[in-house]
Amino acid sequence: MSEITSLKISYIFPNGDKYEGERCRTSDGVVMRKGSGTQTSASGVTYTGEWDNDKMNGRGTLTHPSGAIYSGLFRDNMYHGKGAYRFPDGTEYTGTFNNNRLEGEGEFTDSQGLVWTGMFRNKAALGLKLKGERNVILCVQFSHWWSASPKYMSMHKQQSS
């Protein structure tokens, strides 16, 4: 299945989604999104960025109607690699994602503008440290953060000895 042509198109899918951007047609006649493009879903979610194999692959930005925004790397339609996720309330995670999950070293900026750093695993970040402070620790538990819900997390601050 080799690619033979590449063109820019504007296409409206049967479900109301709209794509504008580059695409390719394989020697088998299959049309796929490839290159740069923007897709807007019928529900108002917009992705602008790189496409490959008809999927979000490469650098891009995904914007939700709630105001949540992810900007960074994608692999197979998932957040994967370095990126930043801004929640509707303005809080933000910046760091590494692995298959749509927070994974590895990152920073969380809370609603007061305080920056917490540490290791993130799936939906939890136990033992984050306040940037610039030695004795303040934060435990964060995310719940359904990917849905961009305003009720995405609970926080517990504690002083370490």
mmCIF file of C-alpha atoms in Angstrom:
data_model
loop_
_atom_site.group_PDB
_atom_site.id
_atom_site.type_symbol
_atom_site.label_atom_id
_atom_site.label_comp_id
_atom_site.label_asym_id
_atom_site.label_seq_id
_atom_site.Cartn_x
_atom_site.Cartn_y
_atom_site.Cartn_z
ATOM 1 C CA MET A 1 0.000 0.000 0.000
ATOM 2 C CA SER A 2 2.193 2.840 -1.235
ATOM 3 C CA GLU A 3 1.212 6.489 -1.383
ATOM 4 C CA ILE A 4 0.843 7.967 -4.833
ATOM 5 C CA THR A 5 -0.768 11.377 -4.432
ATOM 6 C CA SER A 6 -0.956 14.088 -1.791
ATOM 7 C CA LEU A 7 -3.513 16.916 -1.905
ATOM 8 C CA LYS A 8 -5.250 19.417 0.360
ATOM 9 C CA ILE A 9 -8.934 18.770 0.924
ATOM 10 C CA SER A 10 -11.982 19.888 2.846
ATOM 11 C CA TYR A 11 -14.206 16.993 3.879
ATOM 12 C CA ILE A 12 -17.324 16.659 6.031
ATOM 13 C CA PHE A 13 -17.828 13.199 7.541
ATOM 14 C CA PRO A 14 -21.303 11.622 7.826
ATOM 15 C CA ASN A 15 -21.279 12.275 11.620
ATOM 16 C CA GLY A 16 -20.747 16.026 11.049
ATOM 17 C CA ASP A 17 -16.993 16.113 11.767
ATOM 18 C CA LYS A 18 -15.029 18.336 9.379
ATOM 19 C CA TYR A 19 -11.426 17.929 8.184
ATOM 20 C CA GLU A 20 -9.399 20.493 6.278
ATOM 21 C CA GLY A 21 -5.829 19.728 5.346
ATOM 22 C CA GLU A 22 -3.474 17.371 3.608
ATOM 23 C CA ARG A 23 -4.290 13.816 2.694
ATOM 24 C CA CYS A 24 -2.853 11.051 0.568
ATOM 25 C CA ARG A 25 -4.356 8.400 -1.669
ATOM 26 C CA THR A 26 -2.660 5.028 -1.611
ATOM 27 C CA SER A 27 -2.121 2.865 -4.678
ATOM 28 C CA ASP A 28 -5.083 0.843 -3.363
ATOM 29 C CA GLY A 29 -7.275 3.963 -3.632
ATOM 30 C CA VAL A 30 -7.625 4.501 0.117
ATOM 31 C CA VAL A 31 -7.764 8.184 1.138
ATOM 32 C CA MET A 32 -6.058 8.965 4.465
ATOM 33 C CA ARG A 33 -5.251 12.103 6.441
ATOM 34 C CA LYS A 34 -1.498 12.723 6.215
ATOM 35 C CA GLY A 35 0.486 15.911 6.755
ATOM 36 C CA SER A 36 -0.918 19.048 8.383
ATOM 37 C CA GLY A 37 -4.618 19.489 8.987
ATOM 38 C CA THR A 38 -7.462 20.549 11.246
ATOM 39 C CA GLN A 39 -10.367 18.372 12.303
ATOM 40 C CA THR A 40 -13.370 19.744 14.182
ATOM 41 C CA SER A 41 -15.838 17.276 15.647
ATOM 42 C CA ALA A 42 -19.574 17.856 15.620
ATOM 43 C CA SER A 43 -19.313 18.333 19.419
ATOM 44 C CA GLY A 44 -16.768 21.148 19.025
ATOM 45 C CA VAL A 45 -13.489 19.390 19.813
ATOM 46 C CA THR A 46 -10.769 20.699 17.466
ATOM 47 C CA TYR A 47 -7.412 19.159 16.597
ATOM 48 C CA THR A 48 -4.861 21.117 14.596
ATOM 49 C CA GLY A 49 -1.572 19.460 13.815
ATOM 50 C CA GLU A 50 0.197 16.596 12.127
ATOM 51 C CA TRP A 51 -1.498 13.486 10.777
ATOM 52 C CA ASP A 52 -0.066 10.140 9.655
ATOM 53 C CA ASN A 53 -1.874 6.899 8.813
ATOM 54 C CA ASP A 54 -5.197 8.737 9.231
ATOM 55 C CA LYS A 55 -4.433 9.411 12.935
ATOM 56 C CA MET A 56 -3.159 12.277 15.072
ATOM 57 C CA ASN A 57 0.593 11.606 14.961
ATOM 58 C CA GLY A 58 3.260 14.206 15.676
ATOM 59 C CA ARG A 59 2.905 17.713 17.094
ATOM 60 C CA GLY A 60 -0.572 19.171 17.561
ATOM 61 C CA THR A 61 -3.129 20.954 19.715
ATOM 62 C CA LEU A 62 -6.451 19.499 20.869
ATOM 63 C CA THR A 63 -9.003 22.030 22.138
ATOM 64 C CA HIS A 64 -12.185 21.049 24.010
ATOM 65 C CA PRO A 65 -15.373 23.173 24.204
ATOM 66 C CA SER A 66 -14.916 23.205 28.011
ATOM 67 C CA GLY A 67 -11.756 25.279 27.561
ATOM 68 C CA ALA A 68 -9.351 22.409 28.235
ATOM 69 C CA ILE A 69 -6.384 22.328 25.846
ATOM 70 C CA TYR A 70 -3.645 19.774 25.191
ATOM 71 C CA SER A 71 -0.648 20.907 23.192
ATOM 72 C CA GLY A 72 2.217 18.549 22.475
ATOM 73 C CA LEU A 73 3.018 15.241 20.871
ATOM 74 C CA PHE A 74 0.510 12.613 19.752
ATOM 75 C CA ARG A 75 0.919 8.979 18.754
ATOM 76 C CA ASP A 76 -1.971 6.948 17.330
ATOM 77 C CA ASN A 77 -4.597 9.510 18.459
ATOM 78 C CA MET A 78 -3.230 9.621 22.029
ATOM 79 C CA TYR A 79 -1.236 12.123 24.075
ATOM 80 C CA HIS A 80 2.248 10.618 23.925
ATOM 81 C CA GLY A 81 5.565 12.332 24.625
ATOM 82 C CA LYS A 82 6.165 15.876 25.855
ATOM 83 C CA GLY A 83 3.087 18.039 26.232
ATOM 84 C CA ALA A 84 0.979 20.387 28.334
ATOM 85 C CA TYR A 85 -2.638 19.917 29.416
ATOM 86 C CA ARG A 86 -4.477 23.037 30.615
ATOM 87 C CA PHE A 87 -7.645 22.273 32.580
ATOM 88 C CA PRO A 88 -10.776 24.476 32.259
ATOM 89 C CA ASP A 89 -10.008 26.133 35.616
ATOM 90 C CA GLY A 90 -6.570 27.261 34.370
ATOM 91 C CA THR A 91 -4.493 24.692 36.258
ATOM 92 C CA GLU A 92 -1.956 22.924 34.081
ATOM 93 C CA TYR A 93 0.217 19.825 33.849
ATOM 94 C CA THR A 94 3.407 20.055 31.779
ATOM 95 C CA GLY A 95 5.526 16.974 31.283
ATOM 96 C CA THR A 96 5.496 13.547 29.736
ATOM 97 C CA PHE A 97 2.460 11.567 28.586
ATOM 98 C CA ASN A 98 2.342 7.868 27.749
ATOM 99 C CA ASN A 99 -0.762 6.606 25.910
ATOM 100 C CA ASN A 100 -3.004 9.371 27.329
ATOM 101 C CA ARG A 101 -1.614 9.024 30.858
ATOM 102 C CA LEU A 102 0.596 11.343 32.909
ATOM 103 C CA GLU A 103 3.879 9.480 33.060
ATOM 104 C CA GLY A 104 7.245 10.533 34.445
ATOM 105 C CA GLU A 105 8.752 13.849 35.424
ATOM 106 C CA GLY A 106 6.381 16.803 35.262
ATOM 107 C CA GLU A 107 5.076 20.030 36.736
ATOM 108 C CA PHE A 108 1.606 20.883 37.951
ATOM 109 C CA THR A 109 0.633 24.553 38.261
ATOM 110 C CA ASP A 110 -2.282 24.954 40.659
ATOM 111 C CA SER A 111 -5.045 27.582 40.637
ATOM 112 C CA GLN A 112 -2.951 29.891 42.839
ATOM 113 C CA GLY A 113 -0.023 29.785 40.408
ATOM 114 C CA LEU A 114 2.130 27.550 42.618
ATOM 115 C CA VAL A 115 4.274 25.083 40.664
ATOM 116 C CA TRP A 116 4.586 21.525 41.988
ATOM 117 C CA THR A 117 7.228 19.178 40.537
ATOM 118 C CA GLY A 118 7.807 15.456 40.720
ATOM 119 C CA MET A 119 6.918 12.083 39.288
ATOM 120 C CA PHE A 120 3.502 11.396 37.798
ATOM 121 C CA ARG A 121 2.080 7.903 37.326
ATOM 122 C CA ASN A 122 -1.261 7.316 35.597
ATOM 123 C CA LYS A 123 -3.777 9.337 37.644
ATOM 124 C CA ALA A 124 -1.626 10.024 40.702
ATOM 125 C CA ALA A 125 1.332 12.157 41.718
ATOM 126 C CA LEU A 126 2.329 11.331 45.239
ATOM 127 C CA GLY A 127 4.959 13.451 46.927
ATOM 128 C CA LEU A 128 5.123 16.440 44.588
ATOM 129 C CA LYS A 129 7.352 19.204 45.869
ATOM 130 C CA LEU A 130 6.601 22.896 45.736
ATOM 131 C CA LYS A 131 9.119 24.429 43.369
ATOM 132 C CA GLY A 132 11.584 26.478 45.381
ATOM 133 C CA GLU A 133 10.407 25.050 48.742
ATOM 134 C CA ARG A 134 11.915 22.124 50.624
ATOM 135 C CA ASN A 135 9.318 21.118 53.187
ATOM 136 C CA VAL A 136 5.958 21.252 51.406
ATOM 137 C CA ILE A 137 4.643 18.092 49.782
ATOM 138 C CA LEU A 138 1.500 17.657 47.687
ATOM 139 C CA CYS A 139 -0.338 14.432 46.920
ATOM 140 C CA VAL A 140 -2.548 14.663 43.848
ATOM 141 C CA GLN A 141 -5.177 12.170 42.682
ATOM 142 C CA PHE A 142 -6.658 12.868 39.255
ATOM 143 C CA SER A 143 -10.029 11.443 38.331
ATOM 144 C CA HIS A 144 -11.168 11.470 34.731
ATOM 145 C CA TRP A 145 -8.759 14.302 33.899
ATOM 146 C CA TRP A 146 -8.937 13.380 30.238
ATOM 147 C CA SER A 147 -12.608 14.344 30.141
ATOM 148 C CA ALA A 148 -11.670 17.948 30.966
ATOM 149 C CA SER A 149 -14.095 17.933 33.861
ATOM 150 C CA PRO A 150 -13.704 20.830 36.321
ATOM 151 C CA LYS A 151 -13.904 18.265 39.142
ATOM 152 C CA TYR A 152 -10.727 16.563 38.058
ATOM 153 C CA MET A 153 -8.668 16.183 41.177
ATOM 154 C CA SER A 154 -8.282 16.286 44.891
ATOM 155 C CA MET A 155 -5.244 17.766 46.599
ATOM 156 C CA HIS A 156 -3.783 17.196 50.035
ATOM 157 C CA LYS A 157 -0.959 19.431 51.251
ATOM 158 C CA GLN A 158 1.196 18.346 54.100
ATOM 159 C CA GLN A 159 4.296 19.673 55.772
ATOM 160 C CA SER A 160 7.192 17.232 55.838
ATOM 161 C CA SER A 161 9.497 17.081 58.799
#
